[in-house]
Every structure is written in C-alpha cells, then in structure tokens.
XYZ file of C-alpha atoms in Angstrom:
121
model
C 68.155 90.705 72.395
C 66.839 87.155 72.417
C 66.075 84.584 75.089
C 69.496 82.907 74.821
C 71.333 86.214 75.156
C 69.152 87.093 78.163
C 70.118 83.792 79.843
C 73.815 84.315 79.163
C 73.801 87.918 80.413
C 71.689 87.059 83.451
C 73.976 84.184 84.463
C 76.992 86.486 84.286
C 75.112 89.170 86.234
C 74.185 86.679 88.987
C 77.745 85.347 89.173
C 79.171 88.850 89.635
C 76.522 89.838 92.201
C 77.190 86.597 94.124
C 80.835 87.637 94.472
C 79.813 91.041 95.842
C 77.193 89.985 98.389
C 78.039 89.349 102.012
C 77.208 85.937 103.455
C 73.421 85.469 103.747
C 72.893 88.752 101.864
C 69.764 89.358 99.823
C 69.127 90.967 96.484
C 66.038 92.415 94.814
C 65.721 92.060 91.047
C 63.269 94.104 89.010
C 62.554 93.538 85.313
C 60.346 94.926 82.620
C 58.955 91.632 81.467
C 55.943 90.021 79.938
C 53.102 87.827 81.075
C 52.474 85.846 77.883
C 54.619 83.519 75.765
C 54.082 85.611 72.629
C 56.890 88.189 72.638
C 54.935 90.460 70.274
C 51.663 90.681 72.219
C 52.911 92.114 75.496
C 52.409 95.600 76.898
C 56.143 96.241 76.459
C 55.376 96.590 72.776
C 53.102 99.530 73.584
C 55.929 101.185 75.483
C 58.381 100.720 72.624
C 55.669 101.718 70.157
C 55.485 105.076 71.932
C 59.275 105.365 71.756
C 59.130 104.551 68.042
C 56.508 107.238 67.414
C 58.588 109.767 69.341
C 61.756 109.071 67.381
C 59.815 109.055 64.088
C 58.440 112.504 64.906
C 62.030 113.744 65.397
C 62.793 112.528 61.867
C 59.676 114.198 60.472
C 60.678 117.484 62.138
C 64.169 117.215 60.639
C 65.892 116.931 64.026
C 67.204 113.422 63.290
C 68.316 112.068 59.902
C 66.304 109.131 58.533
C 69.543 107.151 58.025
C 70.215 107.388 61.765
C 66.741 106.065 62.529
C 67.156 103.201 60.058
C 70.411 102.125 61.726
C 69.112 102.458 65.310
C 68.889 99.198 67.261
C 67.578 98.870 70.800
C 68.314 95.304 72.014
C 65.583 94.690 74.579
C 64.128 91.447 75.874
C 61.284 91.216 78.374
C 61.536 87.815 80.073
C 58.708 85.711 81.438
C 58.683 85.088 85.190
C 59.433 81.412 84.498
C 62.496 82.371 82.442
C 63.887 84.452 85.308
C 63.235 81.618 87.790
C 64.949 79.109 85.483
C 68.083 81.260 85.156
C 68.274 81.854 88.918
C 67.950 78.090 89.487
C 70.520 77.349 86.780
C 73.040 79.713 88.412
C 72.922 77.622 91.630
C 74.165 80.701 93.498
C 70.899 82.125 94.791
C 67.685 80.854 96.301
C 64.555 82.534 95.011
C 62.450 83.182 98.115
C 59.769 85.495 96.728
C 58.564 86.704 93.371
C 55.749 88.983 92.350
C 54.395 90.231 89.060
C 53.349 93.891 89.040
C 51.146 94.940 86.165
C 51.124 98.500 84.924
C 48.784 100.221 82.546
C 50.907 102.237 80.087
C 47.945 104.378 78.999
C 48.056 107.610 81.064
C 44.500 108.488 79.961
C 42.930 105.231 81.156
C 41.483 105.765 84.627
C 39.794 102.352 84.786
C 40.030 100.351 87.974
C 42.354 97.403 88.488
C 45.706 98.822 87.445
C 48.536 100.807 88.970
C 47.683 104.049 87.173
C 45.235 105.659 89.583
C 45.082 109.152 88.146
C 45.874 110.113 84.570
C 47.080 113.553 85.645
C-alpha cells in the first residue's frame, strides 16, 4: 500500500464512519504508524522482518511451498501523524481534538528504560 492508497481508503473510512455516528459523537482511531519520513527506517520494518523470518522458516521446514511465499503480498502502510491529520482535515467531517504518539519497543528481550515493554517475560 502506498501513501495515495492510504489517503483514498482513509477518506472512504471517515465518510462511512461519519454516516454511522450520532450527532456530536466521538471516535478513537489507532494506527501502526511511523515517526520518520523514511518509510524503510521505521520500527514497523522490524515487526514485518520478524513476520518474514517466520514465514521463511515455514518454507525451510517444508510446511509452505516457496512459490506461495514468492507470490505473497501484504499491502501495509504505516502513516505519519501528519498524514493522518491531513486526511482528517481533508475529509471535513471530523474535528481532530487530540492526538498522541505511543512508541513501543518490539524487542521482547530489551528491558531498557523509556519504552512500553517493562518486562521481557
């Protein structure tokens, strides 16, 4: 998935949710996103790297055919906070009243301070 497809899908999503909400209703949106402009340097890549290793091990064990792995496509896009804000503004159907970026450490063995993983167990 790319940025343009994200915008298109998000606008449709917001339009449909606007039709469902009661007057003065509120909605919470949660995304796996990224903090930096470079799509390839975000922590999401670590998450999908782990998924890639897992699927590759299934191929190596003979549980999945290599041809299936080669044809597998997972269309994922992790938007920046500014991209989400821009799409919400563009929709003109919602007012963004609060936003927050939660950072998560994807390494279960890293018990360092300053992240949301408090205990590797």
